[in-house]
Amino acid sequence: MSSRTADIDFTFAREITVGTIVEALATSGWSLEEPLSYMVNDNDLYDWQSTTNDHTGEVLAFLDAPEHAAKYHVAVCVYHAQAGTGGQLLFFPHRTACSFSPTIRRCFSDHVRSQIARAASVTVPR
């Protein structure tokens, strides 16, 4: 049996924050997966952590901290309850690009793709 992967890559005109993308996705029914899973790759080990969604604000502040944004990949898991699908959003250093990897029921429709693209086109506050 072979394994297949699918990623969608986004490039932004200027730096974005994880929090901005998560908020934009929330308007289309997306949320951070419970338990809240996140990662800062500061040692090439991709050490995922998890906590309850009560700590969302703290986790987003941690991921968006300047010392992480400039040097490290960070990621969160997102889920769309109505569609029953989700995956990982991986943000690259300097936050001008991210990738979405469907990992939860990979029925990745054009509708889901358009929601992420719309969220990625939000106006980022300066």
Coordinates of N, CA and C in Angstrom, one line a residue:
M1 N 0.8 -1.2 0.0 CA 0.0 0.0 0.0 C 0.9 1.2 0.0
S2 N 0.6 2.2 -0.8 CA 1.4 3.4 -0.9 C 0.7 4.5 0.0
S3 N 1.5 5.5 0.2 CA 1.1 6.6 1.0 C 1.0 7.9 0.1
R4 N 0.0 8.7 0.3 CA -0.2 9.9 -0.5 C -0.2 11.1 0.4
T5 N 0.3 12.2 0.0 CA 0.2 13.4 0.7 C -0.3 14.5 -0.2
A6 N -0.9 15.5 0.4 CA -1.4 16.6 -0.3 C -1.2 17.9 0.6
D7 N -0.5 18.9 0.1 CA -0.3 20.1 0.8 C -0.8 21.3 -0.1
I8 N -1.3 22.3 0.5 CA -1.6 23.5 -0.2 C -0.7 24.6 0.3
D9 N 0.0 25.3 -0.5 CA 1.0 26.3 -0.1 C 0.4 27.7 -0.3
F10 N 0.6 28.6 0.7 CA 0.1 29.9 0.5 C 1.3 30.9 0.7
T11 N 1.3 31.9 -0.1 CA 2.4 32.9 0.0 C 1.7 34.3 0.3
F12 N 2.2 35.0 1.2 CA 1.6 36.3 1.6 C 2.4 37.5 1.2
A13 N 1.8 38.6 0.9 CA 2.6 39.8 0.4 C 3.4 40.4 1.6
R14 N 3.0 40.2 2.8 CA 3.7 40.6 4.0 C 3.5 39.6 5.1
E15 N 4.3 39.8 6.1 CA 4.2 38.9 7.3 C 2.8 38.9 7.9
I16 N 2.4 37.7 8.3 CA 1.1 37.5 8.9 C 1.3 36.9 10.3
T17 N 0.3 36.7 11.0 CA 0.4 36.0 12.3 C -0.5 34.8 12.3
V18 N -0.1 33.8 13.1 CA -1.0 32.6 13.2 C -2.3 33.0 13.7
G19 N -2.4 33.9 14.7 CA -3.6 34.4 15.2 C -4.6 35.0 14.2
T20 N -4.0 35.8 13.3 CA -4.8 36.4 12.2 C -5.5 35.4 11.3
I21 N -4.7 34.3 11.0 CA -5.2 33.3 10.1 C -6.3 32.5 10.8
V22 N -6.0 32.1 12.1 CA -7.0 31.4 12.9 C -8.3 32.1 13.0
E23 N -8.2 33.4 13.3 CA -9.4 34.2 13.4 C -10.2 34.3 12.1
A24 N -9.5 34.5 11.0 CA -10.1 34.5 9.7 C -10.8 33.2 9.4
L25 N -10.1 32.1 9.7 CA -10.7 30.8 9.4 C -11.9 30.5 10.3
A26 N -12.0 31.1 11.5 CA -13.1 30.9 12.4 C -14.4 31.5 11.8
T27 N -14.3 32.5 10.9 CA -15.5 33.1 10.3 C -16.1 32.1 9.3
S28 N -15.4 31.1 8.9 CA -15.9 30.1 8.0 C -16.1 28.7 8.6
G29 N -16.1 28.7 9.9 CA -16.5 27.4 10.6 C -15.3 26.6 11.1
W30 N -14.0 27.1 10.8 CA -12.8 26.4 11.3 C -12.5 26.7 12.7
S31 N -11.9 25.8 13.4 CA -11.5 26.1 14.8 C -10.2 25.3 15.1
L32 N -9.5 25.7 16.1 CA -8.4 24.9 16.6 C -8.9 23.6 17.1
E33 N -8.3 22.5 16.7 CA -8.7 21.2 17.1 C -8.6 21.1 18.6
E34 N -9.5 20.4 19.2 CA -9.5 20.1 20.7 C -9.0 18.6 20.8
P35 N -8.0 18.3 21.6 CA -7.2 19.3 22.3 C -6.3 20.1 21.4
L36 N -6.1 21.3 21.8 CA -5.3 22.3 21.0 C -3.9 21.7 20.8
S37 N -3.5 21.4 19.6 CA -2.2 20.9 19.2 C -1.4 21.9 18.5
Y38 N -0.1 22.1 19.0 CA 0.7 23.2 18.4 C 2.2 22.7 18.5
M39 N 3.0 23.4 17.7 CA 4.4 23.0 17.6 C 5.3 24.3 17.3
V40 N 6.4 24.4 17.9 CA 7.5 25.3 17.5 C 8.7 24.4 17.2
N41 N 9.1 24.5 16.0 CA 10.3 23.7 15.6 C 11.6 24.4 15.8
D42 N 12.0 24.5 17.1 CA 13.3 25.2 17.4 C 14.5 24.3 17.5
N43 N 14.3 23.0 17.2 CA 15.4 22.1 17.3 C 15.4 20.9 16.3
D44 N 14.6 21.1 15.3 CA 14.4 20.1 14.2 C 13.8 18.8 14.6
L45 N 13.1 18.8 15.8 CA 12.4 17.6 16.3 C 10.9 17.6 16.1
Y46 N 10.3 18.7 15.7 CA 8.9 18.8 15.5 C 8.2 18.3 16.7
D47 N 8.4 18.8 17.8 CA 7.9 18.3 19.1 C 6.5 18.9 19.3
W48 N 5.5 18.2 19.0 CA 4.1 18.7 19.2 C 3.7 18.7 20.6
Q49 N 3.0 19.7 21.0 CA 2.5 19.8 22.4 C 0.9 19.9 22.3
S50 N 0.3 19.7 23.4 CA -1.2 19.8 23.3 C -1.7 20.4 24.7
T51 N -2.8 21.1 24.6 CA -3.4 21.7 25.8 C -4.9 21.8 25.5
T52 N -5.6 22.3 26.5 CA -7.0 22.6 26.3 C -7.2 23.9 25.5
N53 N -8.4 24.1 24.9 CA -8.6 25.3 24.2 C -8.8 26.5 25.1
D54 N -8.8 26.3 26.4 CA -8.8 27.4 27.4 C -7.6 28.2 27.2
H55 N -6.5 27.6 26.7 CA -5.2 28.3 26.6 C -4.9 28.8 25.2
T56 N -6.0 29.0 24.4 CA -5.8 29.4 23.0 C -5.0 30.7 22.9
G57 N -5.4 31.7 23.7 CA -4.8 33.0 23.6 C -3.3 32.9 24.0
E58 N -3.0 32.2 25.0 CA -1.6 32.0 25.4 C -0.8 31.3 24.3
V59 N -1.4 30.3 23.7 CA -0.6 29.5 22.7 C -0.4 30.4 21.5
L60 N -1.4 31.1 21.0 CA -1.3 32.0 19.8 C -0.2 33.0 20.1
A61 N -0.2 33.6 21.3 CA 0.8 34.6 21.7 C 2.2 34.0 21.6
F62 N 2.3 32.8 22.1 CA 3.6 32.1 22.1 C 4.1 31.8 20.7
L63 N 3.1 31.3 19.8 CA 3.5 31.0 18.4 C 3.9 32.3 17.7
D64 N 3.2 33.4 18.0 CA 3.4 34.7 17.3 C 4.5 35.5 17.9
A65 N 5.1 35.1 18.9 CA 6.2 35.8 19.6 C 7.3 36.1 18.6
P66 N 7.9 37.3 18.6 CA 8.9 37.7 17.6 C 10.1 36.7 17.5
E67 N 10.5 36.2 18.7 CA 11.6 35.2 18.6 C 11.3 33.9 17.9
H68 N 10.0 33.6 17.8 CA 9.6 32.4 17.0 C 9.3 32.8 15.6
A69 N 8.7 33.9 15.4 CA 8.3 34.3 14.0 C 9.5 34.5 13.1
A70 N 10.6 35.0 13.6 CA 11.8 35.3 12.8 C 12.5 34.0 12.4
K71 N 12.6 33.0 13.2 CA 13.5 31.9 13.0 C 12.9 30.5 12.8
Y72 N 11.7 30.3 13.3 CA 11.2 28.9 13.5 C 9.9 28.6 12.7
H73 N 9.7 27.4 12.3 CA 8.5 26.9 11.8 C 7.6 26.7 13.0
V74 N 6.3 27.1 12.9 CA 5.3 26.8 13.9 C 4.1 26.2 13.3
A75 N 3.3 25.5 14.0 CA 2.1 24.8 13.4 C 1.0 24.7 14.4
V76 N -0.2 24.6 13.9 CA -1.4 24.3 14.7 C -2.3 23.4 13.9
C77 N -3.1 22.6 14.6 CA -4.1 21.8 13.9 C -5.5 22.5 13.9
V78 N -6.1 22.5 12.8 CA -7.4 23.1 12.7 C -8.4 22.0 12.2
Y79 N -9.7 22.3 12.5 CA -10.8 21.4 12.2 C -12.0 22.1 11.8
H80 N -12.7 21.6 10.9 CA -14.0 22.1 10.4 C -15.1 21.1 10.8
A81 N -15.8 21.3 11.9 CA -16.8 20.4 12.4 C -17.9 20.0 11.4
Q82 N -18.4 20.9 10.7 CA -19.5 20.7 9.8 C -19.0 19.8 8.6
A83 N -17.8 20.0 8.1 CA -17.2 19.3 7.0 C -16.6 18.0 7.5
G84 N -16.3 17.9 8.8 CA -15.7 16.7 9.4 C -14.3 16.5 8.9
T85 N -13.6 17.6 8.6 CA -12.2 17.4 8.1 C -11.3 18.5 8.8
G86 N -10.0 18.3 8.6 CA -9.1 19.2 9.2 C -7.7 18.9 8.8
G87 N -6.7 19.5 9.5 CA -5.3 19.3 9.2 C -4.4 20.2 9.9
Q88 N -3.2 20.3 9.4 CA -2.1 21.1 10.1 C -1.8 22.3 9.2
L89 N -1.7 23.4 9.9 CA -1.3 24.6 9.2 C 0.2 24.8 9.7
L90 N 1.1 24.8 8.8 CA 2.5 25.0 9.1 C 3.0 26.3 8.6
F91 N 3.4 27.2 9.5 CA 3.9 28.5 9.2 C 5.4 28.5 9.1
F92 N 5.9 29.1 8.1 CA 7.4 29.2 7.9 C 8.0 30.4 8.5
P93 N 9.3 30.4 8.8 CA 9.9 31.6 9.4 C 9.6 32.8 8.6
H94 N 9.5 33.9 9.3 CA 9.2 35.3 8.8 C 7.7 35.4 8.4
R95 N 6.9 34.3 8.5 CA 5.5 34.3 8.3 C 5.0 34.9 7.0
T96 N 5.7 34.7 5.9 CA 5.2 35.1 4.6 C 4.7 33.9 3.8
A97 N 4.7 32.7 4.4 CA 4.2 31.6 3.7 C 3.7 30.5 4.8
C98 N 2.7 29.7 4.4 CA 2.3 28.6 5.2 C 1.8 27.5 4.3
S99 N 1.7 26.3 4.8 CA 1.2 25.2 4.1 C 0.1 24.5 4.9
F100 N -0.9 24.1 4.2 CA -2.0 23.3 4.9 C -1.9 21.9 4.4
S101 N -1.8 21.0 5.4 CA -1.8 19.5 5.1 C -3.0 18.9 5.7
P102 N -3.9 18.4 4.8 CA -5.1 17.7 5.3 C -4.7 16.4 6.0
T103 N -5.1 16.2 7.2 CA -4.7 15.0 7.9 C -5.9 14.4 8.6
I104 N -7.1 15.0 8.6 CA -8.3 14.5 9.3 C -9.3 14.3 8.2
R105 N -9.7 13.1 7.9 CA -10.7 12.8 6.8 C -10.4 13.7 5.6
R106 N -9.5 13.2 4.8 CA -8.9 14.0 3.7 C -9.9 14.3 2.6
C107 N -11.1 14.5 2.8 CA -12.0 14.8 1.7 C -11.9 16.3 1.4
F108 N -10.9 16.6 0.7 CA -10.5 18.0 0.5 C -11.2 18.6 -0.7
S109 N -12.3 19.3 -0.5 CA -13.1 19.8 -1.6 C -12.7 21.2 -2.0
D110 N -13.2 21.6 -3.2 CA -13.0 23.0 -3.6 C -13.5 24.0 -2.6
H111 N -14.6 23.6 -1.9 CA -15.2 24.5 -0.9 C -14.2 24.7 0.2
V112 N -13.6 23.7 0.7 CA -12.6 23.8 1.8 C -11.4 24.6 1.3
R113 N -10.9 24.3 0.1 CA -9.8 25.1 -0.5 C -10.1 26.6 -0.6
S114 N -11.3 26.9 -1.0 CA -11.7 28.3 -1.1 C -11.8 29.0 0.2
Q115 N -12.2 28.3 1.2 CA -12.3 28.9 2.6 C -10.9 29.3 3.1
I116 N -10.0 28.4 2.9 CA -8.6 28.7 3.3 C -8.0 29.8 2.5
A117 N -8.2 29.8 1.2 CA -7.7 30.9 0.4 C -8.3 32.2 0.7
R118 N -9.6 32.2 1.1 CA -10.3 33.5 1.5 C -9.7 34.0 2.8
A119 N -9.4 33.0 3.7 CA -8.8 33.4 5.0 C -7.4 33.9 4.8
A120 N -6.7 33.4 3.9 CA -5.3 33.8 3.6 C -5.3 35.2 3.0
S121 N -6.4 35.6 2.4 CA -6.3 36.9 1.8 C -6.8 38.1 2.7
V122 N -6.9 37.8 4.0 CA -7.4 38.8 4.9 C -6.4 40.0 4.9
T123 N -6.9 41.1 5.3 CA -6.0 42.3 5.5 C -5.3 42.1 6.8
V124 N -4.0 42.2 6.8 CA -3.2 42.0 8.0 C -2.9 43.4 8.6
P125 N -3.3 43.6 9.9 CA -3.0 44.9 10.5 C -1.5 45.1 10.5
R126 N -1.1 46.4 10.4 CA 0.3 46.7 10.4 C 0.7 46.9 11.8

